[in-house]
Coordinates of C-alpha atoms in Angstrom, one line a residue:
Chain A
M21 CA 0.0 0.0 0.0
E22 CA 2.6 2.5 -1.1
R23 CA 1.7 6.1 -1.9
R24 CA 0.4 6.3 -5.4
C25 CA -1.2 9.0 -7.5
T26 CA -4.5 7.8 -8.8
G27 CA -5.7 11.3 -9.8
S28 CA -9.1 12.4 -8.6
E29 CA -10.4 9.1 -7.4
V30 CA -13.9 9.7 -8.7
K31 CA -14.1 12.1 -11.5
G32 CA -11.3 11.6 -14.1
V33 CA -12.4 14.3 -16.5
S34 CA -16.2 13.8 -16.2
T35 CA -18.1 16.7 -14.8
G36 CA -21.0 15.8 -12.6
T37 CA -23.3 13.2 -14.1
T38 CA -24.6 9.7 -13.6
I39 CA -25.8 7.9 -16.8
L40 CA -26.7 4.4 -17.4
A41 CA -28.3 2.0 -19.9
A42 CA -29.5 -1.6 -19.5
I43 CA -31.0 -4.1 -21.8
Y44 CA -34.1 -6.1 -20.7
D45 CA -36.1 -8.7 -22.4
G46 CA -37.5 -6.9 -25.4
G47 CA -36.1 -3.4 -25.0
V48 CA -33.6 -1.1 -23.3
V49 CA -33.8 1.5 -20.5
I50 CA -31.6 4.5 -20.6
G51 CA -31.4 7.1 -17.9
S52 CA -29.5 10.0 -16.3
D53 CA -29.6 12.4 -13.4
S54 CA -30.4 16.1 -14.1
R55 CA -27.8 18.2 -12.5
A56 CA -25.3 20.5 -14.3
S57 CA -22.6 22.0 -12.2
I58 CA -19.7 24.3 -12.5
G59 CA -16.6 23.1 -10.8
G60 CA -18.5 21.0 -8.3
E61 CA -19.5 24.1 -6.3
Y62 CA -22.4 25.7 -8.1
V63 CA -25.4 23.9 -9.6
S64 CA -26.1 25.7 -12.8
S65 CA -29.2 23.6 -13.7
K66 CA -31.3 21.3 -11.5
T67 CA -33.4 19.9 -14.3
I68 CA -31.3 19.5 -17.4
N69 CA -32.2 16.5 -19.5
K70 CA -29.1 14.5 -20.5
V71 CA -31.1 11.9 -22.4
I72 CA -31.2 13.1 -26.0
Q73 CA -33.3 11.6 -28.7
V74 CA -31.2 11.2 -31.9
H75 CA -33.9 9.2 -33.8
D76 CA -37.3 7.6 -33.2
R77 CA -35.9 4.6 -31.3
I78 CA -32.3 5.7 -30.6
F79 CA -31.3 7.8 -27.6
C80 CA -28.0 9.1 -26.3
C81 CA -26.8 10.0 -22.8
M82 CA -24.0 12.4 -22.5
S83 CA -21.3 12.8 -19.9
G84 CA -18.3 15.0 -19.5
S85 CA -18.3 18.5 -20.8
L86 CA -21.9 19.3 -21.5
A87 CA -21.0 21.8 -24.2
D88 CA -18.9 19.3 -26.1
A89 CA -21.6 16.7 -25.7
Q90 CA -24.4 18.9 -26.9
A91 CA -22.4 19.9 -30.0
V92 CA -21.6 16.2 -30.8
T93 CA -25.2 15.0 -30.4
K94 CA -26.5 17.8 -32.6
A95 CA -24.0 16.9 -35.3
A96 CA -24.9 13.2 -34.9
K97 CA -28.6 13.8 -35.1
F98 CA -28.2 15.7 -38.3
Q99 CA -25.9 13.0 -39.9
L100 CA -28.2 10.3 -38.7
S101 CA -31.4 11.8 -40.2
F102 CA -29.5 12.3 -43.5
H103 CA -28.3 8.6 -43.4
S104 CA -31.8 7.4 -42.7
V105 CA -33.2 9.3 -45.7
Q106 CA -30.5 7.8 -47.9
M107 CA -31.2 4.2 -46.6
E108 CA -35.0 4.8 -46.8
R109 CA -35.5 3.1 -43.5
P110 CA -34.9 3.7 -39.8
P111 CA -31.2 3.7 -38.9
L112 CA -29.5 0.9 -37.0
V113 CA -28.4 1.7 -33.4
I114 CA -24.8 0.8 -34.3
A115 CA -25.0 3.4 -37.1
A116 CA -25.8 6.1 -34.5
A117 CA -23.1 4.8 -32.2
T118 CA -20.6 4.8 -35.0
I119 CA -21.4 8.4 -36.0
M120 CA -20.7 9.4 -32.4
K121 CA -17.5 7.4 -32.3
E122 CA -16.2 8.9 -35.5
L123 CA -16.8 12.4 -34.2
C124 CA -15.2 11.6 -30.8
Y125 CA -12.2 9.8 -32.4
K126 CA -11.4 12.4 -35.1
N127 CA -11.7 15.3 -32.6
K128 CA -10.2 13.6 -29.6
E129 CA -7.8 16.4 -28.9
D130 CA -10.5 19.0 -28.6
L131 CA -13.4 17.0 -27.0
Q132 CA -14.0 15.8 -23.5
A133 CA -17.2 13.9 -23.7
G134 CA -18.4 10.3 -23.4
F135 CA -21.7 8.8 -24.6
I136 CA -24.0 5.9 -24.1
T137 CA -26.1 5.2 -27.1
A138 CA -29.1 2.9 -26.6
G139 CA -32.0 1.9 -28.8
W140 CA -34.0 -0.6 -30.7
D141 CA -33.8 -1.6 -34.3
H142 CA -35.4 -4.2 -36.5
R143 CA -32.2 -6.1 -37.2
H144 CA -30.6 -6.6 -33.7
G145 CA -33.3 -5.6 -31.3
P146 CA -32.3 -3.8 -28.2
Q147 CA -28.7 -2.7 -28.0
V148 CA -26.4 -0.5 -25.8
Y149 CA -23.2 1.0 -27.0
V150 CA -20.6 3.0 -25.1
V151 CA -18.4 5.6 -26.8
S152 CA -15.7 6.5 -24.3
L153 CA -13.5 9.6 -24.1
G154 CA -10.9 8.7 -26.8
G155 CA -13.4 7.3 -29.2
M156 CA -13.5 3.6 -28.3
L157 CA -16.8 1.9 -29.2
V158 CA -18.0 -1.1 -27.3
S159 CA -21.3 -3.0 -27.0
Q160 CA -22.4 -4.1 -23.6
P161 CA -25.6 -5.4 -22.0
V162 CA -25.4 -2.9 -19.2
T163 CA -23.2 0.2 -18.8
I164 CA -22.8 3.2 -16.5
G165 CA -20.9 6.4 -16.9
G166 CA -20.2 9.8 -15.5
S167 CA -18.7 10.8 -12.1
G168 CA -21.5 9.2 -10.1
S169 CA -21.1 5.9 -11.8
T170 CA -18.0 5.0 -9.6
Y171 CA -20.2 4.5 -6.6
I172 CA -22.6 2.1 -8.3
Y173 CA -20.3 -0.3 -10.0
G174 CA -20.7 -2.7 -7.1
Y175 CA -24.5 -2.4 -7.2
V176 CA -24.8 -2.8 -10.9
D177 CA -22.5 -5.9 -10.9
A178 CA -24.5 -7.4 -8.2
K179 CA -28.0 -6.6 -9.3
Y180 CA -28.1 -6.7 -13.1
K181 CA -29.5 -9.8 -14.6
P182 CA -29.9 -10.5 -18.3
N183 CA -33.5 -10.9 -19.6
M184 CA -35.2 -9.0 -16.8
S185 CA -38.7 -7.8 -17.3
R186 CA -39.5 -4.2 -18.2
E187 CA -40.6 -3.3 -14.7
E188 CA -37.6 -5.0 -13.0
C189 CA -35.2 -3.1 -15.3
L190 CA -36.9 0.2 -14.7
Q191 CA -36.7 -0.4 -10.9
F192 CA -33.0 -1.4 -11.3
A193 CA -32.2 1.7 -13.2
T194 CA -34.1 4.0 -10.8
N195 CA -32.4 2.4 -7.8
A196 CA -28.9 2.7 -9.4
L197 CA -29.5 6.4 -10.2
A198 CA -30.8 7.1 -6.8
L199 CA -27.8 5.5 -5.1
A200 CA -25.4 7.4 -7.3
M201 CA -27.1 10.7 -6.7
G202 CA -27.1 10.0 -3.0
R203 CA -23.3 9.7 -2.9
D204 CA -22.0 11.9 -5.7
N205 CA -22.4 15.6 -4.9
V206 CA -22.3 16.6 -8.6
S207 CA -25.2 14.3 -9.5
G208 CA -28.7 15.0 -8.4
G209 CA -32.1 16.4 -9.2
V210 CA -34.6 14.2 -10.9
A211 CA -34.1 10.9 -12.7
H212 CA -34.8 11.0 -16.4
L213 CA -35.5 7.6 -18.0
A214 CA -36.5 6.5 -21.4
V215 CA -37.8 3.0 -22.1
I216 CA -37.3 2.0 -25.7
S217 CA -38.8 -1.1 -27.3
E218 CA -40.3 -2.2 -30.6
T219 CA -43.6 -0.7 -29.8
G220 CA -42.3 2.7 -28.9
V221 CA -40.6 5.0 -26.5
E222 CA -41.8 5.9 -23.0
H223 CA -40.3 8.8 -21.0
V224 CA -40.3 8.4 -17.2
V225 CA -39.3 11.2 -14.9
V226 CA -38.9 10.4 -11.3
P227 CA -38.8 13.6 -9.1
G228 CA -36.3 13.7 -6.3
N229 CA -38.8 13.1 -3.5
K230 CA -40.1 10.0 -5.3
L231 CA -36.8 8.4 -5.7
P232 CA -36.2 5.2 -3.6
R233 CA -34.5 5.9 -0.3
F234 CA -31.8 3.8 1.2
N235 CA -30.2 3.7 4.6
H236 CA -28.2 6.9 4.8
E237 CA -26.8 7.6 8.2
Chain B
M18 CA 2.1 5.9 -11.2
L19 CA -0.4 5.8 -14.0
G20 CA 1.7 5.6 -17.2
G21 CA 1.0 6.8 -20.6
A22 CA -0.5 10.0 -22.0
G23 CA -4.0 10.8 -20.9
P24 CA -6.2 13.6 -19.8
E25 CA -4.8 15.8 -17.1
L26 CA -6.1 14.4 -13.8
V27 CA -6.6 16.6 -10.7
T28 CA -4.9 15.0 -7.7
E29 CA -6.8 15.8 -4.6
E30 CA -5.7 12.9 -2.4
V31 CA -3.3 10.0 -2.6
K32 CA -5.3 6.8 -2.3
T33 CA -3.7 3.4 -2.0
G34 CA -5.1 0.0 -2.9
T35 CA -7.4 -1.6 -0.4
T36 CA -10.9 -2.5 0.4
I37 CA -11.9 -2.7 4.1
I38 CA -15.3 -3.1 5.7
A39 CA -16.6 -3.6 9.2
V40 CA -20.2 -4.3 10.2
E41 CA -21.9 -4.5 13.5
F42 CA -24.5 -7.2 14.4
N43 CA -26.3 -7.9 17.6
G44 CA -23.6 -9.3 19.8
G45 CA -20.5 -8.6 17.8
V46 CA -18.8 -7.3 14.7
V47 CA -17.5 -8.7 11.3
L48 CA -14.5 -7.2 9.7
G49 CA -13.3 -7.9 6.2
S50 CA -10.4 -6.9 3.9
D51 CA -8.7 -7.8 0.7
S52 CA -5.1 -8.8 0.7
R53 CA -3.3 -6.8 -2.0
V54 CA -0.4 -4.4 -1.3
S55 CA 0.7 -2.5 -4.4
A56 CA 3.5 -0.1 -5.1
G57 CA 2.6 1.7 -8.3
D58 CA 1.7 -1.0 -10.8
A59 CA 3.4 -3.8 -9.1
V60 CA 1.8 -6.0 -6.4
V61 CA 4.4 -6.4 -3.7
N62 CA 2.3 -8.6 -1.4
R63 CA -0.7 -10.6 -2.5
V64 CA -1.5 -12.2 0.8
M65 CA -1.3 -9.4 3.4
N66 CA -3.7 -9.6 6.3
K67 CA -5.0 -6.1 6.8
L68 CA -7.0 -7.0 9.9
S69 CA -4.8 -6.3 12.8
P70 CA -5.5 -7.1 16.4
L71 CA -5.5 -4.3 19.0
H72 CA -6.7 -6.5 21.8
D73 CA -8.4 -9.9 22.3
R74 CA -11.8 -8.6 21.2
I75 CA -10.8 -5.5 19.3
Y76 CA -9.4 -5.4 15.8
C77 CA -8.6 -2.7 13.3
A78 CA -8.7 -2.7 9.5
L79 CA -5.8 -1.0 7.8
S80 CA -5.9 1.2 4.7
G81 CA -3.7 3.9 3.2
S82 CA 0.0 3.8 3.5
A83 CA 1.0 0.3 4.7
A84 CA 3.8 1.6 6.9
D85 CA 1.8 4.3 8.5
A86 CA -1.2 2.0 9.2
Q87 CA 0.9 -0.8 10.6
T88 CA 2.8 1.5 12.9
M89 CA -0.4 3.1 14.2
A90 CA -1.8 -0.3 14.9
E91 CA 1.3 -1.4 16.8
V92 CA 1.5 1.7 18.8
V93 CA -2.2 1.5 19.8
N94 CA -1.8 -2.2 20.6
H95 CA 0.9 -1.3 23.1
Q96 CA -1.0 1.6 24.5
L97 CA -4.1 -0.6 25.0
D98 CA -2.1 -3.3 26.8
V99 CA -0.9 -0.7 29.2
H100 CA -4.3 0.8 29.6
S101 CA -6.0 -2.6 30.2
I102 CA -3.5 -3.4 32.9
E103 CA -4.1 -0.1 34.6
I104 CA -7.9 -0.5 34.7
G105 CA -7.6 -4.2 35.5
E106 CA -10.1 -5.4 32.8
D107 CA -10.6 -5.6 29.1
P108 CA -10.6 -2.2 27.3
L109 CA -13.6 -0.7 25.7
V110 CA -13.8 -0.5 21.9
C111 CA -14.3 3.3 22.1
S112 CA -11.1 3.5 24.1
A113 CA -9.2 1.8 21.4
A114 CA -10.8 4.0 18.8
T115 CA -10.0 7.1 20.7
L116 CA -6.3 6.1 20.9
V117 CA -6.3 5.6 17.2
K118 CA -8.0 8.9 16.6
N119 CA -5.5 10.7 18.8
I120 CA -2.7 9.6 16.7
S121 CA -4.6 10.2 13.4
Y122 CA -5.5 13.7 14.5
K123 CA -2.2 14.8 16.0
Y124 CA -0.2 13.6 13.0
K125 CA -2.7 14.2 10.3
E126 CA -0.3 16.1 8.1
E127 CA 2.4 13.4 8.3
L128 CA 0.4 10.2 8.2
M129 CA -1.7 8.8 5.4
A130 CA -3.7 6.0 6.9
H131 CA -7.3 5.3 7.8
L132 CA -8.0 2.6 10.4
I133 CA -11.5 1.3 11.0
V134 CA -11.7 0.0 14.6
A135 CA -14.3 -2.6 15.5
G136 CA -14.8 -5.0 18.4
W137 CA -16.9 -6.3 21.2
D138 CA -16.9 -5.1 24.8
R139 CA -19.1 -5.8 27.9
K140 CA -20.6 -2.4 28.1
D141 CA -21.9 -1.7 24.5
G142 CA -21.6 -5.0 22.7
G143 CA -20.4 -4.9 19.1
Q144 CA -19.3 -1.5 17.8
V145 CA -17.7 -0.1 14.7
F146 CA -15.8 3.2 14.7
A147 CA -14.4 5.2 11.8
T148 CA -11.3 7.3 12.4
L149 CA -10.7 9.0 9.1
N150 CA -8.4 12.0 9.3
G151 CA -8.8 12.3 13.0
L152 CA -12.6 12.3 13.3
L153 CA -14.1 9.7 15.6
T154 CA -17.6 8.4 14.8
R155 CA -19.5 5.3 15.6
L156 CA -21.4 3.8 12.7
P157 CA -23.5 0.7 12.0
F158 CA -21.0 -0.2 9.3
A159 CA -18.0 1.4 7.7
I160 CA -16.1 0.9 4.4
G161 CA -12.7 2.3 3.4
G162 CA -9.9 2.2 1.0
S163 CA -9.7 2.8 -2.7
G164 CA -12.0 -0.1 -3.5
S165 CA -14.8 1.2 -1.3
F166 CA -15.9 3.9 -3.8
Y167 CA -17.2 1.3 -6.1
V168 CA -19.4 -0.3 -3.6
Y169 CA -21.0 2.7 -1.8
G170 CA -24.1 2.2 -3.9
F171 CA -24.2 -1.5 -3.1
V172 CA -23.8 -1.2 0.6
D173 CA -26.3 1.7 0.7
A174 CA -28.8 -0.6 -1.0
E175 CA -28.1 -3.8 0.8
Y176 CA -27.4 -2.9 4.4
R177 CA -30.3 -3.6 6.7
K178 CA -30.4 -3.1 10.4
G179 CA -30.6 -6.2 12.6
M180 CA -28.8 -8.6 10.3
S181 CA -27.7 -11.8 11.9
R182 CA -24.1 -12.9 12.2
D183 CA -24.2 -15.1 9.1
E184 CA -26.0 -12.4 7.1
C185 CA -23.3 -9.9 8.1
Q186 CA -20.5 -12.3 7.0
Q187 CA -22.3 -12.8 3.6
F188 CA -22.8 -9.0 3.2
V189 CA -19.1 -8.4 3.9
L190 CA -18.0 -11.1 1.4
N191 CA -20.3 -9.8 -1.3
T192 CA -19.0 -6.3 -0.8
L193 CA -15.4 -7.4 -0.9
S194 CA -15.9 -9.5 -4.0
L195 CA -17.6 -6.7 -5.9
A196 CA -14.9 -4.2 -4.9
M197 CA -12.0 -6.5 -5.7
T198 CA -13.4 -7.0 -9.2
R199 CA -13.6 -3.4 -10.0
D200 CA -10.7 -1.9 -8.1
G201 CA -7.3 -2.7 -9.7
S202 CA -5.6 -2.0 -6.3
S203 CA -7.7 -4.5 -4.4
G204 CA -7.5 -8.3 -4.9
G205 CA -6.1 -11.5 -3.7
V206 CA -7.9 -13.4 -0.9
A207 CA -10.5 -12.1 1.5
F208 CA -9.8 -12.1 5.2
L209 CA -12.7 -12.2 7.6
V210 CA -12.7 -11.7 11.3
T211 CA -15.8 -12.3 13.4
I212 CA -15.7 -11.0 17.0
D213 CA -18.3 -11.7 19.7
Q214 CA -18.5 -12.2 23.4
H215 CA -17.1 -15.7 23.3
S216 CA -14.5 -15.8 20.5
T217 CA -12.6 -14.1 17.8
E218 CA -12.7 -16.1 14.6
E219 CA -10.3 -15.5 11.7
K220 CA -11.1 -16.9 8.3
I221 CA -9.4 -16.8 4.9
I222 CA -11.6 -17.0 1.8
L223 CA -9.9 -18.0 -1.4
P224 CA -10.9 -16.3 -4.7
K225 CA -12.6 -19.4 -6.0
H226 CA -14.9 -19.4 -3.0
L227 CA -15.8 -15.7 -3.2
P228 CA -19.4 -14.9 -4.4
K229 CA -19.6 -14.4 -8.1
F230 CA -21.8 -11.9 -9.9
F231 CA -23.0 -11.0 -13.3
N232 CA -19.9 -10.3 -15.3
Q233 CA -17.5 -12.7 -13.6

């Protein structure tokens, strides 16, 4: 146990956020907190929505610098709608994720943002993709991101099961966000969730006072 | 040190590799730790027992700089022996915790160690004290070390008041297993110490016997 620099043990270069996405049997749940902060001292927005719709059945969650993330998602939304017009059918989730990845990778020097892309398409069903800071693209059944995610790695590892029902997955995501918001001072506010499946998209907003409570001394 | 180019990271605190946890149950306490000691990227000891006895029924869990933590534990062990001879009976857990806190607080600039003190005494039964940076507080359970950040959510969700001795042991093992999977500086075997009125039981749990979760 020698002295070692690990950097800021929680944040890396993320600025206050907790985001997650998880696949259930027939769809995917994607969610985030709603706090935007400056330097960890001032909450500049209590109700920002970090879950952005980039197409009918494809959503993105952003973490890191919100300015960079908003710029990237805007560009991706445009490119994706153009792509879908060319293909004459709804885009695949991996197409959306690849567009984000190309933007992140080509501009890695200038950008500081990471994304979770989740959605449903006709070819592969529900999918979750992670585009991390340098532009790596990885597909996972469940993933978490942002500064608050550090605190819930243990919870997500313990509680996620493949092929959960929609209600179980929604409860799992709400619990995970509530736990992270309880421990991370730069995550908070309300929980924004989107449930995406073949039949459509449902937005769920859980206000702070309705979030599950856990034993906090 | 973390090698390679990467984003500029703000260093607030130096954290060193460990996961430690102590939980109180009705009639005693359970302490748990991993066994990895790292110096930078190398693991210099993969079987270190970080649960150190302070007295027959009082243990402490070490985290932070190995040298600082071990020395603090040895000094308090000696002070407790003297104290218990003076009062003619077994020392209280809060006495042990206070002695640790005194050192932590007085030398807070020089030392980099956090000891969780837990044990059983005749007056208050099982107790867990945290002594981070010189504060002294009694808690139903305490976690510490670099690996603890990853399991804050899990322990918040899973801890219930009034768990039995076996449930506490399982809770500790689950927490250690999850933290050791995610924290690069925690790993190896799990050490478990269960203290109650009648005995102090030490156990080693090998990695193959640790609980496994979704992605393992």
